[in-house]
XYZ file of C-alpha atoms in Angstrom:
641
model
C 26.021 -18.648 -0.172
C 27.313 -17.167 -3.297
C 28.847 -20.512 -4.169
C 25.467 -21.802 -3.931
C 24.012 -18.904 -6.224
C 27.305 -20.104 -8.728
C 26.269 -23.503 -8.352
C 22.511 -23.037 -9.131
C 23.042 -20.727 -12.167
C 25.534 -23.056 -13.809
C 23.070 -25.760 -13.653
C 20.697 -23.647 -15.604
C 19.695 -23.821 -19.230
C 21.641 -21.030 -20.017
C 25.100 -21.740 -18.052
C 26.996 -18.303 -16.281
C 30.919 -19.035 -15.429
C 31.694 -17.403 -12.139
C 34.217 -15.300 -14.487
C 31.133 -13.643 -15.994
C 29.185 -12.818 -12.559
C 30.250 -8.957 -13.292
C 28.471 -8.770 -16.426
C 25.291 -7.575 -15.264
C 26.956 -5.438 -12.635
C 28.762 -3.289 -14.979
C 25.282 -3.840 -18.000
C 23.412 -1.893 -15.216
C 25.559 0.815 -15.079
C 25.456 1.341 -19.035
C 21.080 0.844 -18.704
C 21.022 3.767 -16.004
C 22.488 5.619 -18.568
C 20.057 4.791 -21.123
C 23.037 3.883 -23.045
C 21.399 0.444 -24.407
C 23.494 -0.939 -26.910
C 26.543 -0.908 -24.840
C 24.429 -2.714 -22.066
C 23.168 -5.638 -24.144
C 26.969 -5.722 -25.262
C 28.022 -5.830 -21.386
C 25.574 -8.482 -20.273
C 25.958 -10.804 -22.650
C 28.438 -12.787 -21.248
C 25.671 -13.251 -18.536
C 23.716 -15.070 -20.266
C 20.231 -14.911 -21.763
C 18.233 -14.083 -18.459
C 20.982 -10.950 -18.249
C 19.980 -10.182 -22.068
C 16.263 -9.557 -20.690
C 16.670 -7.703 -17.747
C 18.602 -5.189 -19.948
C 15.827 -6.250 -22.265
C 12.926 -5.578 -19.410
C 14.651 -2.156 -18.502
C 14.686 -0.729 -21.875
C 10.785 -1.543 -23.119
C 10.015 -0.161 -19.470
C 11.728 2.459 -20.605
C 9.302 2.998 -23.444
C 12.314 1.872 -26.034
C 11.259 -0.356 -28.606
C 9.303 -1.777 -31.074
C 6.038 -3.579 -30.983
C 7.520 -6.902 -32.115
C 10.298 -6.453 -29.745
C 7.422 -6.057 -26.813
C 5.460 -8.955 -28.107
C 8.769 -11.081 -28.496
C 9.510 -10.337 -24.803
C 6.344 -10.982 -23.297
C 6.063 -14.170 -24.570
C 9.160 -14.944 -23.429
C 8.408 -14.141 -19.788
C 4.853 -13.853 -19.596
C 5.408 -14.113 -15.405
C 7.976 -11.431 -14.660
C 6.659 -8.409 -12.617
C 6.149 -5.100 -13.893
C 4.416 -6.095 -17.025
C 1.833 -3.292 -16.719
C 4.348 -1.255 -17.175
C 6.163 -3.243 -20.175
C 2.609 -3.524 -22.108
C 1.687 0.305 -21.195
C 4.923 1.733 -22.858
C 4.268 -0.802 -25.790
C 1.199 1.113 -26.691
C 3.034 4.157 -27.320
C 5.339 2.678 -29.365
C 2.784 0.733 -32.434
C 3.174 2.680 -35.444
C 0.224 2.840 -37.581
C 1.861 0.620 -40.215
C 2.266 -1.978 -37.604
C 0.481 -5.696 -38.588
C -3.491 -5.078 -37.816
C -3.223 -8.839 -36.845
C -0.364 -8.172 -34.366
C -1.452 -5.024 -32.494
C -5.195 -7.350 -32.407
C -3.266 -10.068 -30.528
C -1.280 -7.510 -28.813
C -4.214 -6.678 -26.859
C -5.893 -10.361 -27.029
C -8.691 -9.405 -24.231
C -6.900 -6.488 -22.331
C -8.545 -3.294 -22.837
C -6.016 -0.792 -23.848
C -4.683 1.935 -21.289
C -3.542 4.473 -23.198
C -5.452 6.515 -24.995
C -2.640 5.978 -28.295
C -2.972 2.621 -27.404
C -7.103 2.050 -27.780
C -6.795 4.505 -31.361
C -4.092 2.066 -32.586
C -6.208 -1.143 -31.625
C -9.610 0.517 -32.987
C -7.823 1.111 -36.316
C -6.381 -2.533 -36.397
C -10.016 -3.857 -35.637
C -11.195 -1.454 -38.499
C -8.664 -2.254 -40.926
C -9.702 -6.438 -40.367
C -12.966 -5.196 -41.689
C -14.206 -5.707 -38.018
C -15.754 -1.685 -37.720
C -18.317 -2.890 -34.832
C -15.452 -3.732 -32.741
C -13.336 -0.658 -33.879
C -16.386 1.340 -32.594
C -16.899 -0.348 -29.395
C -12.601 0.030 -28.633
C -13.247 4.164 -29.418
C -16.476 3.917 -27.244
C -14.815 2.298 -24.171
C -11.505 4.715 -24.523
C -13.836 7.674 -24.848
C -15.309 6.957 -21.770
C -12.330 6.297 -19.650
C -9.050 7.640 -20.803
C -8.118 11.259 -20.767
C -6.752 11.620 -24.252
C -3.873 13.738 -25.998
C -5.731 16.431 -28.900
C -3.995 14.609 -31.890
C -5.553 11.326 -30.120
C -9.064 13.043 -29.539
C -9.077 14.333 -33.116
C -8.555 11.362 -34.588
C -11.110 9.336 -32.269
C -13.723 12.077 -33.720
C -12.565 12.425 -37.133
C -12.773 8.441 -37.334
C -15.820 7.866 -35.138
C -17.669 10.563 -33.923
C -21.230 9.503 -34.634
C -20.919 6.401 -32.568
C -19.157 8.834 -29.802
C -21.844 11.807 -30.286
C -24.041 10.031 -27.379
C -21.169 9.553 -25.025
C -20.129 13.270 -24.581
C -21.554 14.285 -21.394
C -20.075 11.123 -20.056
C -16.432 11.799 -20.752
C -16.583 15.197 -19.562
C -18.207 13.943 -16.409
C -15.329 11.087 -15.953
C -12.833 13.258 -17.208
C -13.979 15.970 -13.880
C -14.263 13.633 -11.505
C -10.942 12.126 -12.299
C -9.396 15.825 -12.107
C -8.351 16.111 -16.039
C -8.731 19.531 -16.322
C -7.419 19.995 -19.593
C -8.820 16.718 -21.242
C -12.362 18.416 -20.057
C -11.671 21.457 -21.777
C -11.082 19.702 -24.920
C -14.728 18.821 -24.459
C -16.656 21.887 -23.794
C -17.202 22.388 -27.357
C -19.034 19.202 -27.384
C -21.657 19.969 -24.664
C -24.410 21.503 -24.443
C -24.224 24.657 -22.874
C -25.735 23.593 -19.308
C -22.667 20.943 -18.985
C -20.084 23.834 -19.769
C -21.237 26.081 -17.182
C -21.307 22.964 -14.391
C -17.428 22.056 -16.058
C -16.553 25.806 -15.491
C -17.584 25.335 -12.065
C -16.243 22.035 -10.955
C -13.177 23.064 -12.106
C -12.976 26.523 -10.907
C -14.011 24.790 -7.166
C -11.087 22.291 -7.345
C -8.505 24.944 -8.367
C -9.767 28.091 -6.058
C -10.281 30.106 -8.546
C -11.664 33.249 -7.515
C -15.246 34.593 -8.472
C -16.334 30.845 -8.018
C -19.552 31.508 -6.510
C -20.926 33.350 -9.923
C -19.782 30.420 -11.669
C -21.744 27.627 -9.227
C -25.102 30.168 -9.739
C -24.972 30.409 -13.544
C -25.429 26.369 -13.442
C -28.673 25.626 -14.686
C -30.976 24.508 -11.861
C -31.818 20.663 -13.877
C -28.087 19.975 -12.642
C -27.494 22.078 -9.408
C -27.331 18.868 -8.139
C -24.942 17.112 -9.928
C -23.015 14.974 -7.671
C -19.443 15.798 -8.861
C -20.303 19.271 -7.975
C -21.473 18.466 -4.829
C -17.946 16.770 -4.445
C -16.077 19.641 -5.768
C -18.144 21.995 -3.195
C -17.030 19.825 0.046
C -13.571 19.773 -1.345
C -13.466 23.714 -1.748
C -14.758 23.706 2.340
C -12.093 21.524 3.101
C -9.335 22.596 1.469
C -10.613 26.150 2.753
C -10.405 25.115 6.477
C -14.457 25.384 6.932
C -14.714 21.411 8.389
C -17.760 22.029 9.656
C -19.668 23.280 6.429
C -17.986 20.356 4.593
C -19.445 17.908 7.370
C -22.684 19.588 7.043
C -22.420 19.019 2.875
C -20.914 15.241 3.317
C -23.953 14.431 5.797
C -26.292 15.444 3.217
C -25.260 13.724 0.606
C -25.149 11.041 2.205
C -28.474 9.751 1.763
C -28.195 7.365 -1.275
C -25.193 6.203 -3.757
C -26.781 8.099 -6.781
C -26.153 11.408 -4.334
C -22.636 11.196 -3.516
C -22.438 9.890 -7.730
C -18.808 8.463 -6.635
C -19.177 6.811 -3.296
C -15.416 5.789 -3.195
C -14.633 9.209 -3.849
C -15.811 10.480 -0.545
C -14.809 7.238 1.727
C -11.452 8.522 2.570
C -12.427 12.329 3.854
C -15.710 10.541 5.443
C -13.305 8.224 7.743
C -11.481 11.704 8.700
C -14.381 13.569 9.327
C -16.155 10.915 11.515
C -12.813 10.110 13.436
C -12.742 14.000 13.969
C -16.374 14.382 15.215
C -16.103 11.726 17.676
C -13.363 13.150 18.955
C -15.513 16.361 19.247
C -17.596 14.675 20.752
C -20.462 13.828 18.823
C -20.666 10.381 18.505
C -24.430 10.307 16.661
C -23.316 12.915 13.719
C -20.001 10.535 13.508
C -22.144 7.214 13.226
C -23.953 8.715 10.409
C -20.940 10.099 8.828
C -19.160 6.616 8.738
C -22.412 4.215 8.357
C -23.796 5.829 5.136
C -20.892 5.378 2.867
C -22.817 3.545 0.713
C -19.952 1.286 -0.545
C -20.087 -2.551 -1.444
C -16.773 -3.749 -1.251
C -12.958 -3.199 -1.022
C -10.624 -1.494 1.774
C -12.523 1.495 2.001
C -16.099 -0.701 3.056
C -14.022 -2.831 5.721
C -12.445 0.366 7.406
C -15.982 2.125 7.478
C -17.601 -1.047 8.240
C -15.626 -1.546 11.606
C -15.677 2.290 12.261
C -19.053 2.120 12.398
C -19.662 -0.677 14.623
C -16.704 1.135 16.437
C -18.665 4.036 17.339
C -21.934 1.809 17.730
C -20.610 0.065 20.240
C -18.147 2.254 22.684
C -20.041 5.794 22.263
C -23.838 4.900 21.209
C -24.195 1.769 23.627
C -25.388 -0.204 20.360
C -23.782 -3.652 20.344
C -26.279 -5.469 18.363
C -25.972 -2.495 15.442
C -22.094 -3.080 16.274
C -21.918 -6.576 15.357
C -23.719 -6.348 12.240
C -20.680 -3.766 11.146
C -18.617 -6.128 12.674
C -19.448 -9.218 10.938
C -19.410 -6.978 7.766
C -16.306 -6.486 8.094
C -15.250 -9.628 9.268
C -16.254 -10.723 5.277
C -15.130 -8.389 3.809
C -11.175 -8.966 4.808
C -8.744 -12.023 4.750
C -5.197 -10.523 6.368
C -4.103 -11.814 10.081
C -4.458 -8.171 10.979
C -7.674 -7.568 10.044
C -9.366 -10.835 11.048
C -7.991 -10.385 14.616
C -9.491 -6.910 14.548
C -12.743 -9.031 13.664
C -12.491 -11.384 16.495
C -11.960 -9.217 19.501
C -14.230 -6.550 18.226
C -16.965 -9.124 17.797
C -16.405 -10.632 21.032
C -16.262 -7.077 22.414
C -20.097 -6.570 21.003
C -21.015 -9.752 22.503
C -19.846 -9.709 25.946
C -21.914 -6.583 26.106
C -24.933 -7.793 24.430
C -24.515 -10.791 27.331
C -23.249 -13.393 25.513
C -20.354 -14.980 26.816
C -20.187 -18.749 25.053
C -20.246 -16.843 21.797
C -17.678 -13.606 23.099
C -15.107 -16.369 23.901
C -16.215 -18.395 20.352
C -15.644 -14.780 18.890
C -12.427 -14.412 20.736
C -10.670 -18.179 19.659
C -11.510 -16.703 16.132
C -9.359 -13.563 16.631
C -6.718 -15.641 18.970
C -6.152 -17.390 15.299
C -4.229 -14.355 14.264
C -1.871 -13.782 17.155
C 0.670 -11.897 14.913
C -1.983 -9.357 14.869
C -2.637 -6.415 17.823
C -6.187 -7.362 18.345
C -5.071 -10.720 17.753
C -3.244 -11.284 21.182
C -5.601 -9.223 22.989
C -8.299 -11.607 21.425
C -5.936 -14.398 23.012
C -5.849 -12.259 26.262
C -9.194 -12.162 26.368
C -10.312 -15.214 25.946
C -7.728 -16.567 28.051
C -6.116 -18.415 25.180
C -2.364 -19.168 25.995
C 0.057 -17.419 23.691
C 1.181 -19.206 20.477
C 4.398 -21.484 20.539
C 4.951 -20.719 16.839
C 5.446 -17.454 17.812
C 9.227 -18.264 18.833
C 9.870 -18.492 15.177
C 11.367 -21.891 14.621
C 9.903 -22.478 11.093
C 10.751 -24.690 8.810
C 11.284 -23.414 5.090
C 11.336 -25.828 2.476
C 14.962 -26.128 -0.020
C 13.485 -23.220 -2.482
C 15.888 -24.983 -5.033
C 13.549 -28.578 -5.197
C 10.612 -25.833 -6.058
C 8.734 -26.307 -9.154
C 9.547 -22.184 -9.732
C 13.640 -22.979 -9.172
C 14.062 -23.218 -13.117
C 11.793 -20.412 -13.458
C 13.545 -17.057 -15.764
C 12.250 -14.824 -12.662
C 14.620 -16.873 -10.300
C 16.995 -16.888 -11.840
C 17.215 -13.011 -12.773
C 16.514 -12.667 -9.448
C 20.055 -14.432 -8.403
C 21.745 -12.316 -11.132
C 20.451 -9.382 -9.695
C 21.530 -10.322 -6.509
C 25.076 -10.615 -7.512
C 25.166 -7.880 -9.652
C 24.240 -5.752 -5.979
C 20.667 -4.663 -7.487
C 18.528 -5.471 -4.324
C 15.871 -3.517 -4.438
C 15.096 -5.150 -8.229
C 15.871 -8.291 -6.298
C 12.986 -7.931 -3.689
C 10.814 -6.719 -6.892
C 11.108 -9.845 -8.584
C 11.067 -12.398 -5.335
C 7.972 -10.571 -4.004
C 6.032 -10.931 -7.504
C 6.844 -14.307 -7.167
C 5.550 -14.838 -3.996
C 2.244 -13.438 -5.137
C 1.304 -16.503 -7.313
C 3.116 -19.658 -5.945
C 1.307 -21.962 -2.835
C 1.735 -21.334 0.359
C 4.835 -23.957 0.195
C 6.531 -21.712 -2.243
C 6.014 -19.197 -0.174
C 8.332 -20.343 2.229
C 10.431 -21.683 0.024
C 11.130 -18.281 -0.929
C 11.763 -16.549 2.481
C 13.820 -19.401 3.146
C 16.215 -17.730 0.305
C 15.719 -14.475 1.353
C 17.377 -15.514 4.545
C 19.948 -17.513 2.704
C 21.157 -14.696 1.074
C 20.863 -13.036 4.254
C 18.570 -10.007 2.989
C 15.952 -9.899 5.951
C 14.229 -6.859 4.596
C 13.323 -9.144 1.577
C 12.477 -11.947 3.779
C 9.958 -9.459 5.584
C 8.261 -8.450 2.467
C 7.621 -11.767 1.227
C 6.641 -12.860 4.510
C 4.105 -9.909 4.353
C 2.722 -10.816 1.151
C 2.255 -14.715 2.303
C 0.573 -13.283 5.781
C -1.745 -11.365 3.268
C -3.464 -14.405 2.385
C -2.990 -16.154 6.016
C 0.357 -18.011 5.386
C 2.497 -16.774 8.455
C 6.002 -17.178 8.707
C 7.219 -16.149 12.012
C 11.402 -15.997 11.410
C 10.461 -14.245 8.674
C 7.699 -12.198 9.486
C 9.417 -11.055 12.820
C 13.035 -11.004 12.097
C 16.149 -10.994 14.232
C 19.296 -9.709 13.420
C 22.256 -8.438 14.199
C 21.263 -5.171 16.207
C 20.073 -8.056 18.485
C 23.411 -8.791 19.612
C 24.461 -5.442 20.847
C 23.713 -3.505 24.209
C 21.137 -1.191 24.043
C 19.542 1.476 26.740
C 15.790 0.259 25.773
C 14.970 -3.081 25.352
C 15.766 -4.725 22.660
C 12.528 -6.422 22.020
C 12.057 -2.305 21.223
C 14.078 -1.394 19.084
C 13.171 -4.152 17.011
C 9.880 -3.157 16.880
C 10.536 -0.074 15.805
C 12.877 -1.343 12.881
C 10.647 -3.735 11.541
C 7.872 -0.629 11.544
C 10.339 2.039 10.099
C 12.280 0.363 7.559
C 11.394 -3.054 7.587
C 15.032 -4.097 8.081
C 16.248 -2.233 4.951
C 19.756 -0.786 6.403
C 19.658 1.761 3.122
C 15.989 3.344 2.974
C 16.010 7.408 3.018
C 12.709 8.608 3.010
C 10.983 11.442 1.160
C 11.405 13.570 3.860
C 15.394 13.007 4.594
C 14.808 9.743 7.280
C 17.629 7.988 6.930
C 18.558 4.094 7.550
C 17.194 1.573 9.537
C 15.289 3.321 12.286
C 14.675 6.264 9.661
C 16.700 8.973 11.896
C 16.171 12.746 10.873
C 19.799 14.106 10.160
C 19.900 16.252 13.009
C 18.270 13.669 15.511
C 21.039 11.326 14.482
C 24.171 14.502 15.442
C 22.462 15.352 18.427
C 22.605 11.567 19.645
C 26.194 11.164 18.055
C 27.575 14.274 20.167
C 25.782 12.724 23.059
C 27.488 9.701 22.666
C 30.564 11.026 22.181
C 30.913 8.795 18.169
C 31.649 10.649 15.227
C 28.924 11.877 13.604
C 28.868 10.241 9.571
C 25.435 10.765 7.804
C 26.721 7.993 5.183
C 27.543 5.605 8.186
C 23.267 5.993 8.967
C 22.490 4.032 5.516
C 25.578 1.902 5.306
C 26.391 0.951 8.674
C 22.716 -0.706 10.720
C 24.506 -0.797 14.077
C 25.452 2.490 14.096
C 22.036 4.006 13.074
C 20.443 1.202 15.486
C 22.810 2.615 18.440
C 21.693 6.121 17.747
C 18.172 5.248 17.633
C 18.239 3.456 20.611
C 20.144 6.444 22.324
C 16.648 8.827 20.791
C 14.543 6.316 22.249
C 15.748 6.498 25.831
C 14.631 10.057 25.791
C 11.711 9.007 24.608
C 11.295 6.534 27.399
C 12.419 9.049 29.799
C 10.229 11.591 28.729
C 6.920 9.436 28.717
C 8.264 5.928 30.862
C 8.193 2.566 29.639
C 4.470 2.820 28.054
C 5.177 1.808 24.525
C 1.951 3.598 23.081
C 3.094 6.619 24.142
C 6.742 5.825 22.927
C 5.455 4.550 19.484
C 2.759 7.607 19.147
C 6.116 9.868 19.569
C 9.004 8.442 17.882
C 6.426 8.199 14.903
C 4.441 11.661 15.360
C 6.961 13.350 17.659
C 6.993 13.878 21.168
C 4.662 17.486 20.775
C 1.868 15.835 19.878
C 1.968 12.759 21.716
C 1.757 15.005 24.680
C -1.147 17.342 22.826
C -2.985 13.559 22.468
C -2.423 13.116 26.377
C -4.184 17.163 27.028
C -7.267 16.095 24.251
C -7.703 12.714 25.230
C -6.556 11.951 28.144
C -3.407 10.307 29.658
C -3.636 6.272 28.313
C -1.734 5.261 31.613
C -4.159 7.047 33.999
C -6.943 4.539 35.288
C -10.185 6.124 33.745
C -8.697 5.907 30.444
C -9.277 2.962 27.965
C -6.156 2.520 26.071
C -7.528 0.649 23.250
C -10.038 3.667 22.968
C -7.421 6.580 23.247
C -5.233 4.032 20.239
C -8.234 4.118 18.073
C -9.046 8.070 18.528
C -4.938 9.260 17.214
C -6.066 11.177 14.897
C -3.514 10.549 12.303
C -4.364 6.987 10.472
C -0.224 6.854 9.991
C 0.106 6.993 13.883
C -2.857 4.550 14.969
C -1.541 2.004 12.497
C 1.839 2.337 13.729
C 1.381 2.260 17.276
C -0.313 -1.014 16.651
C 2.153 -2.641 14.869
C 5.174 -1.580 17.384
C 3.165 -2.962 20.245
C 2.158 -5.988 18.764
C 5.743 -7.012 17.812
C 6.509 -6.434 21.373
C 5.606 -10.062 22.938
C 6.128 -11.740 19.620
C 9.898 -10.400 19.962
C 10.280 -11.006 23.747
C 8.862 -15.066 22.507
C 11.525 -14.855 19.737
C 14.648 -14.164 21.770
C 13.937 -16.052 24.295
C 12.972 -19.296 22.557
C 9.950 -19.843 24.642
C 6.546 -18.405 25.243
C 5.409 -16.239 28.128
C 2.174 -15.474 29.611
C -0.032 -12.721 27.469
C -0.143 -9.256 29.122
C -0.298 -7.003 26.270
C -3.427 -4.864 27.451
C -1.488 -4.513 30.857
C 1.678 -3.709 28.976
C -0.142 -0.858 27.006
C -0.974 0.629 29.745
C 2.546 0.981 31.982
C 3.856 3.686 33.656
């Protein structure tokens, strides 16, 4: 393969020999250093496209001048992390920068920074233009937080077209928890608006003495929705759940009340998830139904929460599928759309409607990558997928109208210079804006070069907008090969869920490799195995970790038997409080117990989403080492003992 890489770079614009292929390799070492001189020096024998990643590094690094910015960008206006590039290159313009320049600088971007939208209001002022020079400093002063010197200026310049935008900036500037822009703005206020400030942000840091502070608000804005906000966060943060329910639920009654809808979507899915589990399915309707959102994630999740609850605990399947359906539109990923299918034919078998049920279910048997999308398939007694063996066919990425694309090749530079996880940044922004064609195109290098972690992501980003790619979607390595005391349709799973196939990931919390083994997880297996125990071995050698997390699993199966929620809930939560789960809801293998319910009520979103996604790669992997299909038995599976 690296011949190949050779090959294609030579026939670029900008030729590499294969004596220069170290160039980069040793420029990188020089940018982590911030030593950038020395880097450019180092790199270019690489080539232009190795002149602009050391390029892309350093103006991400905020070093730079505005020409130098501009001069990039319009050299590769389609590399990723250009919100990043153009963000830094606000800080940089110098006030005796070219008005025209920092103008087309911006073209019709609204600045980010707060330096950024004084810089671009002075430019628009200094072209005689001092309507637009107000309108930048009016938009900036009612989103950005802003440094003093920046806020000084803004007033200094413009403060009678900013006088009537006060309150507003101080409101943003609360709800968006900039304590210390806010201050800047008490002055500014009347004296109503600093007593609710004081008490917003005395709520959101504890402060003590806060209840003087909430009753020296004036009553005309008691009811100011941020405080309201800041009030249930105080409960919650405090432990007192059920006086935070009792605020959410009352607030609840229009958009205007909550002020921020979004704001509150996140602890209202909690909250609801936690009063069903309580036991009081009515309260946790309301909780979830009246979010009072329009679009985007948050919606969808509450949409099919509600229709959730509607259904199983309310006996409401025609108020179901109206949630249903909601959220049906309002979400394109395999995932999700299976979720749609089987919940909707769920709602309509009980509503007694079977034509339209099994019309519901073919819709979700579309997906069958998905959880909900095989038991959609199950169901409606749709035969498993053939595809799902994996035996795709990925077009030569090199006859791709993107193969003489900069971004490719940096992306094979990178490769050979060892930098994979820039690699995976730039083939994954790629995938996000070529056809579906490209798509594959792309994972079809990924697995050239034999990086299956990259293949997975762009496989995930092409399933995002329905183009599925099994081989790459589901991959099979190595670990395959080798013996293992769980099955290895298993441990698969749980790689693709823990590290998506990336042999060298270590987590925030000390997870190391690719089943993300805890240090002292990975000894204990190690001494039981009688190996040597190497904690460098868990990122740099995948059969080893894959042998010790096989080993942890057997306990796991031992401990809890071959019922993969159960296995899932604890190799992701640990084995405590799967069994806690088991004593609160019930055992998932015992006959009275509805599995699908008892998934659905984890209460840990993390948990819920991963059990799903281990158990759903479980027939998918069994189809892709055995080259054929088998007959779908995932509900029955979900519920062995």
């Amino acid at each position: 393969m690296r011949v190949l890489i050779l090959a294609f770079l030579i026939s670029l614009a900008s030729p590499v020999c294969a004596a220069d292929q170290s160039a980069l390799a040793k420029a990188m070492v020089a940018v982590r250093a911030d030593r950038w001189a020395e880097a450019r020096q180092l790199a270019r024998p690489a080539g232009q496209v190795a002149l602009d990643i050391v390029e892309w590094r350093r103006l991400r690094a905020g070093e730079g001048r505005l020409e130098e910015y501009r001069a990039f960008l319009a050299r590769n206006p389609d590399w990723p992390g250009l919100g990043k590039v153009r963000s830094e290159a606000e800080g940089v313009i110098a006030t005796g920068d070219d008005p025209s320049a920092i103008v087309a600088f911006f073209g019709s971007r609204d600045p980010v920074t707060g330096e950024g939208a004084l810089r671009l209001a002075e430019a628009e002022a200094a072209l005689g233009r001092r309507g637009k020079a107000e309108a930048v400093a009016v938009s900036a002063w009612r989103r950005l937080p802003l440094a003093e010197p920046v806020q000084s200026a803004f007033l200094a310049r413009y403060g009678r077209a900013l006088a009537g935008h006060h309150t507003a900036r101080l409101d943003a500037l609360l709800w968006d928890g900039h304590d210390i822009s806010a201050g800047r703005m008490l002055s500014l206020v009347p004296e109503g608006w600093q007593k609710l400030a004081a008490a917003r942000i005395a709520l959101r840091n504890q402060t003590p003495g806060v209840d003087a502070l909430i009753a020296a608000v004036p009553t005309s804005l008691r009811d100011d929705p941020g405080l309201a906000y800041e009030r249930f966060m105080w409960r919650t943060r405090k432990g007192r759940g059920e006086d935070a329910i009792a605020l959410l639920d009352a607030r609840s009654g229009s958009a205007e009340s909550l002020g921020r809808p979004a704001r509150w979507a996140g602890w209202r899915r909690y909250y609801a998830h936690q009063v069903l589990r309580e036991g009081d399915p009515k309260l946790a309707y309301r909780l979830a139904a009246r979010h009072h959102l329009r679009a985007g994630a948050s919606y969808a999740e509450l949409e099919w929460l509600s229709g959730f609850i509607a259904l199983r605990f309310l006996d409401r399947p025609e108020t179901a599928l109206k949630h249903f359906r909601a959220f049906e539109a309002a979400v394109r990923t395999p995932i999700s759309l299976g979720r749609a299918g089987y919940w909707e034919g769920r709602a309509l078998e009980a509503m007694g409607h079977p034509q339209e049920a099994r019309a519901a279910y073919a819709m979700g048997a579309q997906f069958q990558t998905s959880f909900y999308g095989l038991l959609s398939a199950e169901r409606g007694g749709i035969a498993m997928d053939p595809s799902l063996t994996g035996k795709d066919h990925y077009p030569d990425w090199r006859a791709q109208p993107f193969a003489r694309s900069s971004v490719i090749a940096a992306a094979l530079l990178l490769h050979e210079a060892g930098e994979q996880n820039l690699v995976e940044m730039f083939l994954t922004h790629l995938a996000e804006s070529v056809d579906p064609a490209g798509q594959r195109a792309l994972a079809g290098l990924a697995l050239e070069l034999n990086d299956h972690h990259i293949a997975l992501r762009i496989a995930k980003t092409a399933a995002a907008t329905g183009n599925v790619m099994v081989e790459a979607y589901f991959p099979v390595t190595g670990i395959a090969r080798s013996r293992h005391p769980v099955p290895t349709e298993l441990v698969l799973s749980i790689v693709r869920r823990e590290s998506e196939f990336d042999p060298s990931v270590a987590s925030g919390a000390g997870a190391l490799g690719l089943m993300q083994l805890m240090p002292t997880t990975a000894k204990a297996m190690a001494d039981e195995l009688s190996v040597r125990y190497s904690s460098s071995a868990l990122t740099a050698d995948p059969a080893y970790n894959a042998r010790l997390g096989a080993a942890y699993l057997s306990h796991l199966v031992e401990e809890f038997g071959p019922n993969p929620v159960l296995v899932a809930a604890a190799y992701n939560a640990g084995p405590s409080r799967a069994h806690r789960w088991i004593a609160e809801q019930g055992d998932p293998r015992a006959a009275g117990v509805d599995v699908i319910d008892w998934i659905e009520l984890i209460p840990f979103t993390e948990t819920r989403n991963y059990v799903m996604r281990v158990t759903e790669s479980l027939p998918i992997y069994r189809a892709r080492l055995a080259g054929r299909t088998g007959a779908l038995s995932l509900s029955k599976e979900l519920k062995s003992n």
